[in-house]
């Protein structure tokens, strides 16, 4: 039984589990990408290169590695949560619709009869 009404506790737990699974999947892909990057750029020992060997080749490779290892898991977790978002849950990033349709001011005059 959930401590909150309508099972919100289980919903939050499921979202956390999905985000974690997405982050782990993104991390696996990020590791594969970085190892292939090492091989492609000619780092000595390729996928078995130590961080010291990568720095000896270029500091920028290590910076790119770090960015990939942070960005891909984050993007994967975000993507999983966006895909699994229920349809009734509002999209907070979208702009709200206008309260009424936008019409020119001159259409709102009341002292003249409507035009045919």
mmCIF file of C-alpha atoms in Angstrom:
data_model
loop_
_atom_site.group_PDB
_atom_site.id
_atom_site.type_symbol
_atom_site.label_atom_id
_atom_site.label_comp_id
_atom_site.label_asym_id
_atom_site.label_seq_id
_atom_site.Cartn_x
_atom_site.Cartn_y
_atom_site.Cartn_z
ATOM 1 C CA UNK A 1 0.000 0.000 0.000
ATOM 2 C CA UNK A 2 1.303 3.399 -0.971
ATOM 3 C CA UNK A 3 1.720 6.096 1.706
ATOM 4 C CA UNK A 4 0.244 8.702 -0.636
ATOM 5 C CA UNK A 5 -3.134 8.732 -2.378
ATOM 6 C CA UNK A 6 -3.566 7.172 -5.807
ATOM 7 C CA UNK A 7 -0.237 5.305 -5.737
ATOM 8 C CA UNK A 8 1.976 8.359 -6.261
ATOM 9 C CA UNK A 9 4.723 6.744 -4.179
ATOM 10 C CA UNK A 10 4.896 3.755 -6.523
ATOM 11 C CA UNK A 11 4.773 6.088 -9.514
ATOM 12 C CA UNK A 12 7.782 8.029 -8.222
ATOM 13 C CA UNK A 13 9.635 4.800 -7.469
ATOM 14 C CA UNK A 14 8.923 3.500 -10.982
ATOM 15 C CA UNK A 15 10.140 6.783 -12.503
ATOM 16 C CA UNK A 16 13.335 6.603 -10.438
ATOM 17 C CA UNK A 17 13.908 3.002 -11.528
ATOM 18 C CA UNK A 18 13.352 3.921 -15.187
ATOM 19 C CA UNK A 19 15.715 6.878 -14.920
ATOM 20 C CA UNK A 20 18.347 4.658 -13.313
ATOM 21 C CA UNK A 21 17.954 2.008 -16.009
ATOM 22 C CA UNK A 22 18.227 4.678 -18.700
ATOM 23 C CA UNK A 23 21.336 6.148 -17.085
ATOM 24 C CA UNK A 24 22.990 2.723 -16.865
ATOM 25 C CA UNK A 25 22.169 1.995 -20.511
ATOM 26 C CA UNK A 26 23.558 5.413 -21.455
ATOM 27 C CA UNK A 27 26.700 4.724 -19.455
ATOM 28 C CA UNK A 28 27.253 1.427 -21.264
ATOM 29 C CA UNK A 29 26.915 3.194 -24.627
ATOM 30 C CA UNK A 30 29.190 6.030 -23.417
ATOM 31 C CA UNK A 31 31.925 3.567 -22.379
ATOM 32 C CA UNK A 32 31.754 1.851 -25.767
ATOM 33 C CA UNK A 33 31.919 5.212 -27.564
ATOM 34 C CA UNK A 34 34.904 6.426 -25.535
ATOM 35 C CA UNK A 35 36.820 3.177 -26.009
ATOM 36 C CA UNK A 36 36.215 3.305 -29.756
ATOM 37 C CA UNK A 37 37.296 6.937 -29.715
ATOM 38 C CA UNK A 38 40.604 5.882 -28.152
ATOM 39 C CA UNK A 39 41.129 3.276 -30.867
ATOM 40 C CA UNK A 40 40.113 5.687 -33.647
ATOM 41 C CA UNK A 41 42.434 8.459 -32.425
ATOM 42 C CA UNK A 42 45.377 6.093 -32.094
ATOM 43 C CA UNK A 43 45.902 6.090 -28.350
ATOM 44 C CA UNK A 44 48.560 3.513 -27.512
ATOM 45 C CA UNK A 45 46.940 0.261 -26.232
ATOM 46 C CA UNK A 46 43.559 1.392 -27.629
ATOM 47 C CA UNK A 47 40.721 0.272 -25.385
ATOM 48 C CA UNK A 48 43.134 -0.818 -22.650
ATOM 49 C CA UNK A 49 44.750 2.622 -22.383
ATOM 50 C CA UNK A 50 45.057 4.128 -18.935
ATOM 51 C CA UNK A 51 44.044 7.732 -18.276
ATOM 52 C CA UNK A 52 47.768 8.597 -18.152
ATOM 53 C CA UNK A 53 48.263 7.216 -21.665
ATOM 54 C CA UNK A 54 45.249 9.186 -22.864
ATOM 55 C CA UNK A 55 46.641 12.390 -21.314
ATOM 56 C CA UNK A 56 50.025 11.692 -22.927
ATOM 57 C CA UNK A 57 48.296 11.515 -26.315
ATOM 58 C CA UNK A 58 46.102 14.605 -25.716
ATOM 59 C CA UNK A 59 44.385 16.219 -22.754
ATOM 60 C CA UNK A 60 41.448 17.047 -25.030
ATOM 61 C CA UNK A 61 40.687 13.362 -25.569
ATOM 62 C CA UNK A 62 40.266 12.989 -21.812
ATOM 63 C CA UNK A 63 38.023 16.081 -21.724
ATOM 64 C CA UNK A 64 35.876 14.662 -24.525
ATOM 65 C CA UNK A 65 35.769 11.313 -22.691
ATOM 66 C CA UNK A 66 34.510 13.019 -19.548
ATOM 67 C CA UNK A 67 31.861 14.955 -21.474
ATOM 68 C CA UNK A 68 30.651 11.796 -23.209
ATOM 69 C CA UNK A 69 30.585 9.844 -19.938
ATOM 70 C CA UNK A 70 28.455 12.557 -18.324
ATOM 71 C CA UNK A 71 26.241 13.611 -21.243
ATOM 72 C CA UNK A 72 25.114 10.232 -22.606
ATOM 73 C CA UNK A 73 23.780 8.779 -19.323
ATOM 74 C CA UNK A 74 22.054 12.078 -18.538
ATOM 75 C CA UNK A 75 20.491 12.253 -21.983
ATOM 76 C CA UNK A 76 19.396 8.600 -21.827
ATOM 77 C CA UNK A 77 17.719 9.045 -18.432
ATOM 78 C CA UNK A 78 15.959 12.195 -19.649
ATOM 79 C CA UNK A 79 14.823 10.477 -22.839
ATOM 80 C CA UNK A 80 13.431 7.480 -20.946
ATOM 81 C CA UNK A 81 11.477 9.734 -18.602
ATOM 82 C CA UNK A 82 10.097 11.805 -21.488
ATOM 83 C CA UNK A 83 9.020 8.719 -23.415
ATOM 84 C CA UNK A 84 7.383 7.131 -20.380
ATOM 85 C CA UNK A 85 5.620 10.314 -19.220
ATOM 86 C CA UNK A 86 1.872 9.693 -18.991
ATOM 87 C CA UNK A 87 -0.181 11.563 -21.565
ATOM 88 C CA UNK A 88 -2.305 13.286 -18.911
ATOM 89 C CA UNK A 89 0.744 14.816 -17.249
ATOM 90 C CA UNK A 90 1.314 18.351 -18.594
ATOM 91 C CA UNK A 91 4.516 19.235 -20.375
ATOM 92 C CA UNK A 92 5.992 21.967 -18.184
ATOM 93 C CA UNK A 93 8.485 23.005 -20.847
ATOM 94 C CA UNK A 94 5.750 23.952 -23.307
ATOM 95 C CA UNK A 95 4.274 27.423 -23.361
ATOM 96 C CA UNK A 96 0.720 27.623 -22.060
ATOM 97 C CA UNK A 97 -2.014 28.194 -24.637
ATOM 98 C CA UNK A 98 -3.523 31.680 -24.741
ATOM 99 C CA UNK A 99 -6.679 32.219 -22.671
ATOM 100 C CA UNK A 100 -8.623 33.419 -25.689
ATOM 101 C CA UNK A 101 -7.957 33.732 -29.384
ATOM 102 C CA UNK A 102 -6.102 36.814 -30.371
ATOM 103 C CA UNK A 103 -8.264 39.178 -32.409
ATOM 104 C CA UNK A 104 -7.718 42.747 -33.525
ATOM 105 C CA UNK A 105 -9.194 45.489 -31.342
ATOM 106 C CA UNK A 106 -11.481 46.891 -34.032
ATOM 107 C CA UNK A 107 -13.501 43.641 -34.128
ATOM 108 C CA UNK A 108 -14.680 44.209 -30.542
ATOM 109 C CA UNK A 109 -16.680 47.394 -31.139
ATOM 110 C CA UNK A 110 -20.255 47.218 -29.874
ATOM 111 C CA UNK A 111 -21.678 50.465 -31.274
ATOM 112 C CA UNK A 112 -21.975 49.175 -34.840
ATOM 113 C CA UNK A 113 -23.970 46.222 -36.142
ATOM 114 C CA UNK A 114 -22.003 43.235 -37.413
ATOM 115 C CA UNK A 115 -20.946 43.346 -41.063
ATOM 116 C CA UNK A 116 -22.484 40.695 -43.367
#
